[in-house]
Coordinates of C-alpha atoms in Angstrom, one line a residue:
X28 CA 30.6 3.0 27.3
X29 CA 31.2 -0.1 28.7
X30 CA 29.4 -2.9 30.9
X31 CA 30.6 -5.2 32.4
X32 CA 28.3 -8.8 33.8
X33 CA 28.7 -11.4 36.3
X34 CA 27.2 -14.7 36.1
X35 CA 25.3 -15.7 39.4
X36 CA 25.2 -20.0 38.5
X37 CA 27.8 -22.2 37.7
X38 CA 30.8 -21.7 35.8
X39 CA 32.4 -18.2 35.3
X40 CA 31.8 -16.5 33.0
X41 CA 32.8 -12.7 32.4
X42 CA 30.7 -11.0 30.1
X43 CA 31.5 -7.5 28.1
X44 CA 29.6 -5.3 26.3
X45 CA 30.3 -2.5 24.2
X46 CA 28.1 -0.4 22.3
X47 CA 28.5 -0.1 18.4
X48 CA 27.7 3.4 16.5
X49 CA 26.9 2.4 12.8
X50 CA 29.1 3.5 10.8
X51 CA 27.4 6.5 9.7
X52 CA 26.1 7.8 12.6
X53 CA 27.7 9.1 16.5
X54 CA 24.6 7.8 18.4
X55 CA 25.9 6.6 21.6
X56 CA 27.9 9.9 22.7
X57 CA 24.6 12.0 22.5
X58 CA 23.5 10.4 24.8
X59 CA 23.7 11.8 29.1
X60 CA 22.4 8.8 30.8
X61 CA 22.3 4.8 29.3
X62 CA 20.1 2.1 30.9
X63 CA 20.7 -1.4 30.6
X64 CA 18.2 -4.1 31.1
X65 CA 19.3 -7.5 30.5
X66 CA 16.6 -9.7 29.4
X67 CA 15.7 -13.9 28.9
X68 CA 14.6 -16.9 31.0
X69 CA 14.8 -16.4 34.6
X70 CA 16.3 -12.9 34.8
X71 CA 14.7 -10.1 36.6
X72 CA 15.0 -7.5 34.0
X73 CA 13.6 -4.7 35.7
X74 CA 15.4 -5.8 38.9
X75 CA 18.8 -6.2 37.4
X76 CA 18.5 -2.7 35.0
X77 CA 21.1 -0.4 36.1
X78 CA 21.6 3.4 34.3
X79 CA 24.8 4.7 34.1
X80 CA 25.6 8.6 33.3
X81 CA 27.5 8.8 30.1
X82 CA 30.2 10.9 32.1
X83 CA 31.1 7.8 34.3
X84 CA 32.4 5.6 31.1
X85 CA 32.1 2.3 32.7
X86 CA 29.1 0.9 34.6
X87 CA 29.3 -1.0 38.2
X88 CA 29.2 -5.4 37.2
X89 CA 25.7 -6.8 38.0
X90 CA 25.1 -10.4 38.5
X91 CA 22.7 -12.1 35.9
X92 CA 21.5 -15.7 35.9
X93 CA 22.9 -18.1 32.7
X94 CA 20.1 -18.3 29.9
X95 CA 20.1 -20.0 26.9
X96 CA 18.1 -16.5 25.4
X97 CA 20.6 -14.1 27.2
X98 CA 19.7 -10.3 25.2
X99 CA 20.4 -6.9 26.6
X100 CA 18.7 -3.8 25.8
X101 CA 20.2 -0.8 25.9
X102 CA 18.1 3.0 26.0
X103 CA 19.9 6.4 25.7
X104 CA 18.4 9.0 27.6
X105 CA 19.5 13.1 27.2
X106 CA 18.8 15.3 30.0
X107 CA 17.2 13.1 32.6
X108 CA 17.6 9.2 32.3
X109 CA 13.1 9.4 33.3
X110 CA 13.4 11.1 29.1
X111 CA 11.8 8.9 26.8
X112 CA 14.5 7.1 24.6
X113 CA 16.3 9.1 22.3
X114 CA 18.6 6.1 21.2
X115 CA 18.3 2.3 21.6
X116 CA 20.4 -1.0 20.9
X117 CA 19.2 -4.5 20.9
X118 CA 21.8 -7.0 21.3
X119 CA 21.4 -10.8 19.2
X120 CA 20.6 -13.5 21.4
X121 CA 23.5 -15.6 23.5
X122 CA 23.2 -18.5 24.9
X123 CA 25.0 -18.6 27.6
X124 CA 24.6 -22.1 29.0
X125 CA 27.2 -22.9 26.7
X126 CA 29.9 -20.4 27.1
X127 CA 32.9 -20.3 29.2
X128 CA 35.7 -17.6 30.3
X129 CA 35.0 -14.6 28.2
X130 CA 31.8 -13.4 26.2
X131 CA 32.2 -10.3 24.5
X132 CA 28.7 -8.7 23.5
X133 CA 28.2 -6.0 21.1
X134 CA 25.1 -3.9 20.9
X135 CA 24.1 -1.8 17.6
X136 CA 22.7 1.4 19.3
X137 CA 20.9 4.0 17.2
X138 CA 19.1 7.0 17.6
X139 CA 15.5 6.4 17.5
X140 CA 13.0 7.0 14.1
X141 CA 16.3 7.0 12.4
X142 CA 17.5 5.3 9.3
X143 CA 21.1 4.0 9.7
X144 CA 23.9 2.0 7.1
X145 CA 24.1 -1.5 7.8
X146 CA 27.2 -1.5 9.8
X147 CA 30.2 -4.3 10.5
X148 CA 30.6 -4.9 14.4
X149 CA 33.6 -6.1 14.3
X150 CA 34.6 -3.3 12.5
X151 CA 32.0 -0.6 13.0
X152 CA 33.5 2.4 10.9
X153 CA 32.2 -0.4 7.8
X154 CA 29.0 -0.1 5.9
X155 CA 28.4 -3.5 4.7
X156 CA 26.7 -4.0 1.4
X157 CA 24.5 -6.9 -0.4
X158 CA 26.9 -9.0 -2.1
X159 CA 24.7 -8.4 -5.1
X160 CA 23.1 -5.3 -6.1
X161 CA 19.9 -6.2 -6.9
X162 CA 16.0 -4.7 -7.1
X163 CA 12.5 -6.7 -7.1
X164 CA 13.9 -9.1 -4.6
X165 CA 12.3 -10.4 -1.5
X166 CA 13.8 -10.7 2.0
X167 CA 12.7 -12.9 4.4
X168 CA 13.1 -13.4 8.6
X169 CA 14.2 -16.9 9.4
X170 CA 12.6 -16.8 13.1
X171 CA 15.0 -20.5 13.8
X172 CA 18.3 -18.3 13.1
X173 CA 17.2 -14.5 13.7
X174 CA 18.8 -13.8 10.7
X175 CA 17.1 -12.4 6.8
X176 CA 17.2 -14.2 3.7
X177 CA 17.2 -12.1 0.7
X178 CA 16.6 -14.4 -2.7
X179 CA 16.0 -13.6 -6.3
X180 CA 16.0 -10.0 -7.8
X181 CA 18.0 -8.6 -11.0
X182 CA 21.1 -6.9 -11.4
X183 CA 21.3 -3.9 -13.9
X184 CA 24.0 -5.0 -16.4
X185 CA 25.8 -2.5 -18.6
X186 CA 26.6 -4.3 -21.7
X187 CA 28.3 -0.8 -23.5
X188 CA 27.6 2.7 -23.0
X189 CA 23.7 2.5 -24.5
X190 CA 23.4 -1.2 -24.0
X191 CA 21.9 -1.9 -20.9
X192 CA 20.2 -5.5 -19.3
X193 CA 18.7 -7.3 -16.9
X194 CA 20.5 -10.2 -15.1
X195 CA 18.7 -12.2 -12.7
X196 CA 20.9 -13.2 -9.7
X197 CA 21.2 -16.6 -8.4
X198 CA 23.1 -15.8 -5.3
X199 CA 21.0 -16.1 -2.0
X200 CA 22.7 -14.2 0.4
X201 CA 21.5 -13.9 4.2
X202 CA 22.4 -10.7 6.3
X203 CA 23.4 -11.6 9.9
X204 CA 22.0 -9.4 12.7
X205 CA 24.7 -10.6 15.2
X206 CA 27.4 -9.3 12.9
X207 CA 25.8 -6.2 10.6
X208 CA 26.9 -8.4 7.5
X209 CA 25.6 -10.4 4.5
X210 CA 27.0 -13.7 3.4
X211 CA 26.4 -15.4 0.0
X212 CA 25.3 -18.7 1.5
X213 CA 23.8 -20.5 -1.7
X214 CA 23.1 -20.2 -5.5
X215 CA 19.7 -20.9 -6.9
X216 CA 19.8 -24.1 -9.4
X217 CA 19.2 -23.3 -13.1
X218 CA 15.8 -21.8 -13.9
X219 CA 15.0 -21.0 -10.2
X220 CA 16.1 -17.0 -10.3
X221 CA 13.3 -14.6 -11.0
X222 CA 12.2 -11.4 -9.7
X223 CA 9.2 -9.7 -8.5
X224 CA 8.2 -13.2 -6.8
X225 CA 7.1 -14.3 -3.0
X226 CA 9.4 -16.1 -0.8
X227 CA 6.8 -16.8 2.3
X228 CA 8.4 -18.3 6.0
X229 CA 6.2 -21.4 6.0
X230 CA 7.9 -22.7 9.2
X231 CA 10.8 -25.1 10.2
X232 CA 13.6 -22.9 8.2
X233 CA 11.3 -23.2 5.4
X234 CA 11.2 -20.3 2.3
X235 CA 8.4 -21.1 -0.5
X236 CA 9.4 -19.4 -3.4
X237 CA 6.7 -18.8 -6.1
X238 CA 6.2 -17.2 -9.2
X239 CA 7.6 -13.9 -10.5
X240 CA 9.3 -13.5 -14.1
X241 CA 12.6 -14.2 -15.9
X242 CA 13.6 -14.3 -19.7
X243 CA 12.7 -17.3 -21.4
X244 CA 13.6 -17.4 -25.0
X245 CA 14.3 -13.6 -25.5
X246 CA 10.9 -12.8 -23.6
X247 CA 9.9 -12.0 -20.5
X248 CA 7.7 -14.1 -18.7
X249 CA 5.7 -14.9 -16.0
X250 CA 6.7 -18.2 -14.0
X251 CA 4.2 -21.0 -12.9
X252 CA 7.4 -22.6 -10.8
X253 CA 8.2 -22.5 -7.0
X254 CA 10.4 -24.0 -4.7
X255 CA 11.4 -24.6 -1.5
X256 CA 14.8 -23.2 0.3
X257 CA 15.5 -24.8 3.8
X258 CA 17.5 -21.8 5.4
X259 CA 17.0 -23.3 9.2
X260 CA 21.0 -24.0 9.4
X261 CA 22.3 -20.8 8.2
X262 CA 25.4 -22.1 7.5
X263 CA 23.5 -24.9 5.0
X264 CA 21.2 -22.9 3.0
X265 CA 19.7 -24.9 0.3
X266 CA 17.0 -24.9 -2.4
X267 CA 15.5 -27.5 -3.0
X268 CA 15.8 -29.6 -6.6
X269 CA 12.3 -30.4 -6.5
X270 CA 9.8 -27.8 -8.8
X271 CA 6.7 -27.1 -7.6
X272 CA 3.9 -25.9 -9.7
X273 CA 1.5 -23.1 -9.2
X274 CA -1.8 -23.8 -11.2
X275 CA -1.1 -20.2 -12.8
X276 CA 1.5 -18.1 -14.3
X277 CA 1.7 -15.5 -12.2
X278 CA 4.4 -11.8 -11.3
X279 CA 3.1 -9.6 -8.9
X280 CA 0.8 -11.6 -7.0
X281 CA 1.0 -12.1 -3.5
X282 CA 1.4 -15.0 -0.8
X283 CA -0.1 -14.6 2.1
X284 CA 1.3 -17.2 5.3
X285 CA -1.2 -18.7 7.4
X286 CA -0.8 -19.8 11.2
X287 CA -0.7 -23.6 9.9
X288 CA 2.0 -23.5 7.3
X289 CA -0.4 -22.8 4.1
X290 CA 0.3 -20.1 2.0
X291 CA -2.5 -18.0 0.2
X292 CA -1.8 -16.8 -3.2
X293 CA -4.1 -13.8 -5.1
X294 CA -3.7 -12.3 -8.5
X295 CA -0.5 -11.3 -10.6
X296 CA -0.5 -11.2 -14.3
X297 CA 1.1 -13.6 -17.0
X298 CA 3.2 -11.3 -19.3
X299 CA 1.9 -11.7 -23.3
X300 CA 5.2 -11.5 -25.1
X301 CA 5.4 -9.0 -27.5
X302 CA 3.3 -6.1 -25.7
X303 CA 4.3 -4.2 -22.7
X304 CA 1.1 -2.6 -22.3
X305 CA -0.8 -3.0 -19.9
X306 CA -4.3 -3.7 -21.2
X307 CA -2.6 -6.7 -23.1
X308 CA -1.5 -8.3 -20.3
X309 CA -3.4 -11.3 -18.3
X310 CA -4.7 -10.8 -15.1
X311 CA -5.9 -13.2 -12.1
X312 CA -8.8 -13.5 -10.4
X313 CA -8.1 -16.8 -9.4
X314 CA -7.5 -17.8 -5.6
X315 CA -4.3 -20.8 -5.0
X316 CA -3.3 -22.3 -1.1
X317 CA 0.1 -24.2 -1.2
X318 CA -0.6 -27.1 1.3
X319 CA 3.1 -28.0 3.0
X320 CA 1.9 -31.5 3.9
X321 CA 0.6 -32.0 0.2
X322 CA 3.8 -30.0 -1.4
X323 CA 0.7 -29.0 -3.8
X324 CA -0.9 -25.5 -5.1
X325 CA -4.8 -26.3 -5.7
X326 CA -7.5 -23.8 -6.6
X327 CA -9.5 -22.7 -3.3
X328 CA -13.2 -23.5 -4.0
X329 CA -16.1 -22.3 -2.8
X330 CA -19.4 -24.0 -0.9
X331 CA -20.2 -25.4 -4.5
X332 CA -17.1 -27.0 -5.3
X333 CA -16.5 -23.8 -7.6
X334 CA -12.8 -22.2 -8.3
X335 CA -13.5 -19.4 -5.9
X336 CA -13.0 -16.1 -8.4
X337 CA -12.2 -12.2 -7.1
X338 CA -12.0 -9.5 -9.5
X339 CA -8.7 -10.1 -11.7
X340 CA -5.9 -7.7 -10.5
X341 CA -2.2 -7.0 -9.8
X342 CA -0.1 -4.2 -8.2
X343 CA -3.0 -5.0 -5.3
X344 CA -2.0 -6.0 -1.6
X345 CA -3.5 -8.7 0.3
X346 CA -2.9 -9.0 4.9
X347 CA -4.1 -11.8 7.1
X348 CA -6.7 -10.3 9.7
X349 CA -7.6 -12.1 12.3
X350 CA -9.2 -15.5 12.6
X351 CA -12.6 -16.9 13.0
X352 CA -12.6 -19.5 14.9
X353 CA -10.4 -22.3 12.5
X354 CA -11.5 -19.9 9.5
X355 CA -8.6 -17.4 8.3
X356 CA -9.5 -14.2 7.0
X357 CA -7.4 -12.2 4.3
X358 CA -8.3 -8.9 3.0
X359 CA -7.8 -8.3 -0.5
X360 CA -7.7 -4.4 -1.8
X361 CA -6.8 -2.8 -5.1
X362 CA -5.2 -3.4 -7.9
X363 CA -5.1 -3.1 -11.5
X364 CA -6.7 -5.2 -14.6
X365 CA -7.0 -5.0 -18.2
X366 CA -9.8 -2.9 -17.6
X367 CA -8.4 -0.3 -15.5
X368 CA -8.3 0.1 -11.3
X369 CA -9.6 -2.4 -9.4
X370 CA -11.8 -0.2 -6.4
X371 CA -13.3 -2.8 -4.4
X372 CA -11.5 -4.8 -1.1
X373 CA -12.6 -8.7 -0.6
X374 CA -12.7 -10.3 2.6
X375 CA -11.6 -14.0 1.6
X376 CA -12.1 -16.6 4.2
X377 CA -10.3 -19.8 4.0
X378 CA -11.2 -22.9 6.3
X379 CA -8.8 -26.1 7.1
X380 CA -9.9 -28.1 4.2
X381 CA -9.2 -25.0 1.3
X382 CA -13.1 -24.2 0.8
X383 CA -13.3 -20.7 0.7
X384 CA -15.7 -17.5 0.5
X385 CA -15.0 -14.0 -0.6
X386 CA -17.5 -10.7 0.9
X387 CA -16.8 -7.3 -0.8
X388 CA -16.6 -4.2 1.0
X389 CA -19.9 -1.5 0.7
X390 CA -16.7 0.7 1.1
X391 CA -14.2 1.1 -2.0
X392 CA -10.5 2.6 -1.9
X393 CA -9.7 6.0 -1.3
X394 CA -6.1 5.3 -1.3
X395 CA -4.3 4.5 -5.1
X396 CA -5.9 1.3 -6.2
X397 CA -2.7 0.7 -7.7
X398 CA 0.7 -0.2 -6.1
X399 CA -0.3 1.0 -2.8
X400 CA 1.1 0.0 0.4
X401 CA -0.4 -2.5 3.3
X402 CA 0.4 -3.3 6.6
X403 CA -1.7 -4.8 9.3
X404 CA -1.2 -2.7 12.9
X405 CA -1.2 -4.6 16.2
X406 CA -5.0 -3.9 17.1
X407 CA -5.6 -6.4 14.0
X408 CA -6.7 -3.4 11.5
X409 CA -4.7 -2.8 8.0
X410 CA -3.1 0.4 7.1
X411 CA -3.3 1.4 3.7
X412 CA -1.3 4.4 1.8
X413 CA -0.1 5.9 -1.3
X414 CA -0.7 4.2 -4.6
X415 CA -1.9 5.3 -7.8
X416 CA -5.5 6.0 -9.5
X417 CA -4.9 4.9 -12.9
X418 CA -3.3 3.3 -15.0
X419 CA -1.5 5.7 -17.4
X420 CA -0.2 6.5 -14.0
X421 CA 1.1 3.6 -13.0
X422 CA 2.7 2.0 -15.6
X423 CA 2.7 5.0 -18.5
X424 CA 4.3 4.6 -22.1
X425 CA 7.7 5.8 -21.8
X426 CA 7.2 7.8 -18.7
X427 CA 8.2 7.2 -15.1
X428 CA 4.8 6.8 -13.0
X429 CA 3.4 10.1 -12.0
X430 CA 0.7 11.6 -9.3
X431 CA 1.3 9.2 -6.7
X432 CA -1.4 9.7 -3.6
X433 CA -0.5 10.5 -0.4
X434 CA -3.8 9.3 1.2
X435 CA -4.0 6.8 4.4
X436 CA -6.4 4.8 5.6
X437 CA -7.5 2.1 8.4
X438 CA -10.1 -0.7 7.4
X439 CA -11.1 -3.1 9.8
X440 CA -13.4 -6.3 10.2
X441 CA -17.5 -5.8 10.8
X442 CA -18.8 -9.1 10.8
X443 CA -18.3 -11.0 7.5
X444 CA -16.4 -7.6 5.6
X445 CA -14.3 -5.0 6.0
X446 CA -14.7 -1.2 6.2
X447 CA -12.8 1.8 6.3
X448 CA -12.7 3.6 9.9
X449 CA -10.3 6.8 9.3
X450 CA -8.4 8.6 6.7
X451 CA -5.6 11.0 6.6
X452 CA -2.2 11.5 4.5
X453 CA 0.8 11.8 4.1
X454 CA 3.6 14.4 4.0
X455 CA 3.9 13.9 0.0
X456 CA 2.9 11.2 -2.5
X457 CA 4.4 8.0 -3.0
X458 CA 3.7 4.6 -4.8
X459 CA 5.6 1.7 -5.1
X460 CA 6.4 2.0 -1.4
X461 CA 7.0 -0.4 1.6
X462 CA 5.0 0.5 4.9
X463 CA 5.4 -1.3 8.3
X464 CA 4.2 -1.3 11.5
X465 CA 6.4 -1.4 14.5
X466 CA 4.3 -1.6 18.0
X467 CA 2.4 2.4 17.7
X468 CA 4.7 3.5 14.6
X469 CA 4.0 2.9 10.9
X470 CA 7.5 3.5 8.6
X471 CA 6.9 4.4 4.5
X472 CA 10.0 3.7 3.1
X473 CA 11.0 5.0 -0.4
X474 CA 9.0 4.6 -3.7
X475 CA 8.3 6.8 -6.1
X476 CA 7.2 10.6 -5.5
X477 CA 5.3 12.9 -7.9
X478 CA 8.4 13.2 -10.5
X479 CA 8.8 9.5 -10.6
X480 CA 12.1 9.3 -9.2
X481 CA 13.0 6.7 -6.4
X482 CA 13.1 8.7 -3.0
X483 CA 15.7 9.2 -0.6
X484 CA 12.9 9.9 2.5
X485 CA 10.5 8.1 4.7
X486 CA 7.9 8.9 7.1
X487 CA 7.2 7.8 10.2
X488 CA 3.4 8.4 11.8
X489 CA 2.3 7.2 15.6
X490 CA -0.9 5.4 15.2
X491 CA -3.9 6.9 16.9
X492 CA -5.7 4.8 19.5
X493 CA -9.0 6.5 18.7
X494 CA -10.9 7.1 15.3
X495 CA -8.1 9.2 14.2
X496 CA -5.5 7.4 12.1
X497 CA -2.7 9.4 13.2
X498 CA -2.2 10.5 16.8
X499 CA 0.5 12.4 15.4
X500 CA 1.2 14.0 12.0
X501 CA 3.9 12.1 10.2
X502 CA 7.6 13.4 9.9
X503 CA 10.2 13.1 7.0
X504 CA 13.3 11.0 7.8
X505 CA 16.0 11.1 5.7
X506 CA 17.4 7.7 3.9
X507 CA 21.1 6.9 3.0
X508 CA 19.6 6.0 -1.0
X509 CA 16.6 6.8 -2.9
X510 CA 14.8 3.7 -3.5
X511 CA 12.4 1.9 -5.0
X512 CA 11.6 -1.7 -5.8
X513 CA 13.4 -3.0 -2.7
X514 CA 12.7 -5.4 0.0
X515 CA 12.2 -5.0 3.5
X516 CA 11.8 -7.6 6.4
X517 CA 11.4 -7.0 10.2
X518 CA 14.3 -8.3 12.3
X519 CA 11.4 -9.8 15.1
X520 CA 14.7 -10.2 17.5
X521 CA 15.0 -6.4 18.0
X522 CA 12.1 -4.5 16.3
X523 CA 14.5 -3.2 13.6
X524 CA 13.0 -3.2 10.0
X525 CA 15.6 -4.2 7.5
X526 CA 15.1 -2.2 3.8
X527 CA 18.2 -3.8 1.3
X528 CA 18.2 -3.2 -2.6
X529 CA 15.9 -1.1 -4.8
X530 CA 16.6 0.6 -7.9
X531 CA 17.5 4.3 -8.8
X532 CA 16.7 5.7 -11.7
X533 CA 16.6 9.4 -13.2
X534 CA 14.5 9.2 -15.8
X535 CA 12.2 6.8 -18.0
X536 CA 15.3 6.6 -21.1
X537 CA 17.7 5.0 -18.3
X538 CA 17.1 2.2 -17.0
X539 CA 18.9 3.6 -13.5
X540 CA 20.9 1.4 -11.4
X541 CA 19.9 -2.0 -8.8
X542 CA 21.5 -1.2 -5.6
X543 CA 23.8 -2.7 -3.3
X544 CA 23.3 -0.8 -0.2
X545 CA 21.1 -1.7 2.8
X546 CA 19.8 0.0 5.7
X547 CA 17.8 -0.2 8.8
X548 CA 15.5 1.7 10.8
X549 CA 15.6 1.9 14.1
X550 CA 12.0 3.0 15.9
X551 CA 11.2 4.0 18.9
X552 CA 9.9 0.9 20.6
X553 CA 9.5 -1.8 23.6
X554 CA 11.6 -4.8 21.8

């Protein structure tokens, strides 16, 4: 199917657009009737949308005005075009100001609550692939570009047939929405790769990277270093030279963005070399805020001029709720310490000069304290799910993790905490999982299930209105990999969530494989 567009200002300029299957996948001939609605400043997009039966092949030219933000949206539609979507394709931004003669415009179009390969559109019968393999990476939306930046992570090494290690990548790649492909764009300086760290969008092309672990020495460790990539120009990606310093070692912590540019960091652990156990280990309570304008981590204190202190954890999740006033408010649930499961969820507050206050919940967790998943839904609540109960669970001696819960909650702010408004679960168990929130629809990508093993589904719920969680009961959706330890970023642009990386692994003797592949799902939305 073809379209073809006028331009009603100055200068001609002829516009085509094709539609692109991905590569694994025959979307667009499905499909009985397509709609078109071209969207960006000063076009009428409900005026200019024109639907085209598939059986026609090429739609009648419609005049559209020049925008700099030019995008067209395209809905399949099978048995009457008045159907609700049952594919969609979101086109990368143009700015057509600047063009001249010919503009050719490809859309990715996908059938809807499916999972798809990352796809070439310049050659869509080609997956595309990371240019590293990698797990316990982090990707990141650069809002100035539309494109993701995926830093950090480790690459599975085979050294001989029972020899296996860890190499930490230094390659930054970005993948390119416009195109379907990734592009090594940089290389992290000399002690700057790591895994399980943050990368946190602090504004202007800015990426703060903190924490995480490497090999130091023979050991693993946790880092106290961060840095800074500036990934506005996408084709100048760099990190900076200059090492920040966290005031704490810290892997598996999280970093929370704030509306001004400051970035909230909670927990993690420092690895004690030696032990892999987990009551060994050191855990945070400890509360940082990296200040751009300082370039400085400092302690958040309380109304005394106190470090402000929460219950030591990791594995936990923390979600930026909305604001009081100038005062931010982050909620805090779960994790794990020395001491087993951490039960309780904080609401920290954080005001413009880093004083703080923390409130704990009357509620505690009924989802798994412990490498659960959170999201926070567009009515400003937070979606937990999955996780684990305890430790031995979580992280057991020569074991893969085992009884993963399939609960879900919804907690959301009551004055000066947080409490827990509906429960309800999933179609299995999972842990170590991603889960986002797309408009109505929540995705849970991957994890582990109740063998341990990486898996090769999602679900996909609709989010009640009501006191229910779930208006609808979720539903299985296949993946093209099993998964788990990967990275996942929303592509803001066209409502796409991007899932690249992860690990496979059959059982707790191999150490499995870091993954190359990528994929995206494509929900039913309003982009």
């Amino acid at each position: 199917m073809a379209l073809a567009l006028v331009t009603a200002c100055s200068g001609p300029v002829e516009i085509s657009v094709s539609l692109v299957d991905p590569c694994n996948q025959d979307a667009v001939a499905t499909m009985d009737f397509l709609r078109f609605e071209p969207r960006g400043t000063d076009i009428d997009s409900v005026g200019l949308s024109t639907i085209q039966a598939q059986e026609d092949g090429t739609t009648q030219p419609i005049e559209i005005p020049l925008a700099e933000d030019f995008q067209l949206v395209v809905t399949g539609h099978r048995g009457s075009f008045d159907q609700a979507p049952s594919g969609i394709g979101v086109s990368a931004r143009t700015d057509l100001t600047r063009a001249s003669g010919a503009v050719d415009i490809q859309v990715p179009f996908a059938l809807v609550n499916s999972f798809y390969k990352t796809t070439s559109l310049g050659d869509p019968e080609q997956c595309t692939d990371l240019q590293v393999g990698r797990f316990g990476a982090t990707a990141t939306f650069i809002p100035d570009n539309g494109k993701v930046l995926i830093v950090g992570g480790a690459t599975l090494v085979s050294l001989t047939q029972d020899v296996t290690e860890l190499e930490y990548t230094r390659v930054v790649e970005m993948y390119d929405p416009s195109t379907g492909t990734f592009e090594r764009v940089a290389e992290l300086r000399v002690g700057q790769a790591r895994l399980f760290h943050t990368a946190t969008y602090i504004g202007d092309g800015q990426v703060l990277v903190a924490g995480g672990e490497n090999r130091v020495d023979g050991a693993t460790v946790a880092l106290k270093s961060a840095f800074i990539i500036d990934a506005k120009d996408a084709g100048a990606v760099k990190p900076r030279s200059e090492t920040l310093v966290l005031r704490e070692a810290r892997s598996g912590h999280t970093a929370t963005a704030l509306p001004d540019g400051r970035v909230l960091i909670t927990g993690g652990r420092d690895l004690v070399g030696g032990s892999s156990r987990p009551e060994d280990q050191l855990y945070s309570g400890s509360v940082e805020i990296f200040t751009p304008a300082d370039s400085a981590f400092t302690y958040v204190n309380d109304a005394n001029g106190n470090a402000l202190t929460l219950d030591a954890r990791y594995g936990h999740s923390a979600v930026l709720m909305p604001a009081s006033g100038d005062v931010q408010q982050i909620m805090v649930s779960g994790g794990m310490n020395a001491s087993g499961p951490v039960l309780g969820v904080d609401l920290v507050t954080v005001d413009p000069n880093n004083k703080g206050t923390k409130d704990t919940s009357a509620d505690q967790l009924g989802v798994g304290a412990i490498f659960h998943a959170a999201s926070i839904t567009d009515t400003g609540s937070v979606l937990l799910s999955g996780g684990y109960g305890r430790i031995q669970d979580a992280e057991p001696s020569g074991q893969l993790p085992q009884n993963p819960s399939a609960s879900v909650e919804m907690w959301t702010l009551e004055g000066s905490r947080v409490r827990r408004i509906c429960t309800a679960n999933l179609v299995e168990g999972r842990g170590f999982h991603t889960a986002t929130v797309v408009g109505r629809r929540a995705v849970f990508v991957g994890g582990r299930g109740s063998t341990g093993q990486p898996l090769e589904s999602a679900e996909v719920a609709v989010l009640a209105l009501g006191a229910a969680c779930f208006a609808e009961p979720p539903t299985t959706q296949q993946m093209s990999d099993p998964r788990t330890s990967h990275a996942v970023a929303r592509i803001e642009s066209s409502g796409e969530v991007l899932i690249v990386g992860g690990r496979r692994q059959e059982s707790a003797s191999d150490f499995g494989q870091s993954l190359s592949t990528a994929e995206i799902f494509s929900p039913a939305r309003d982009p």
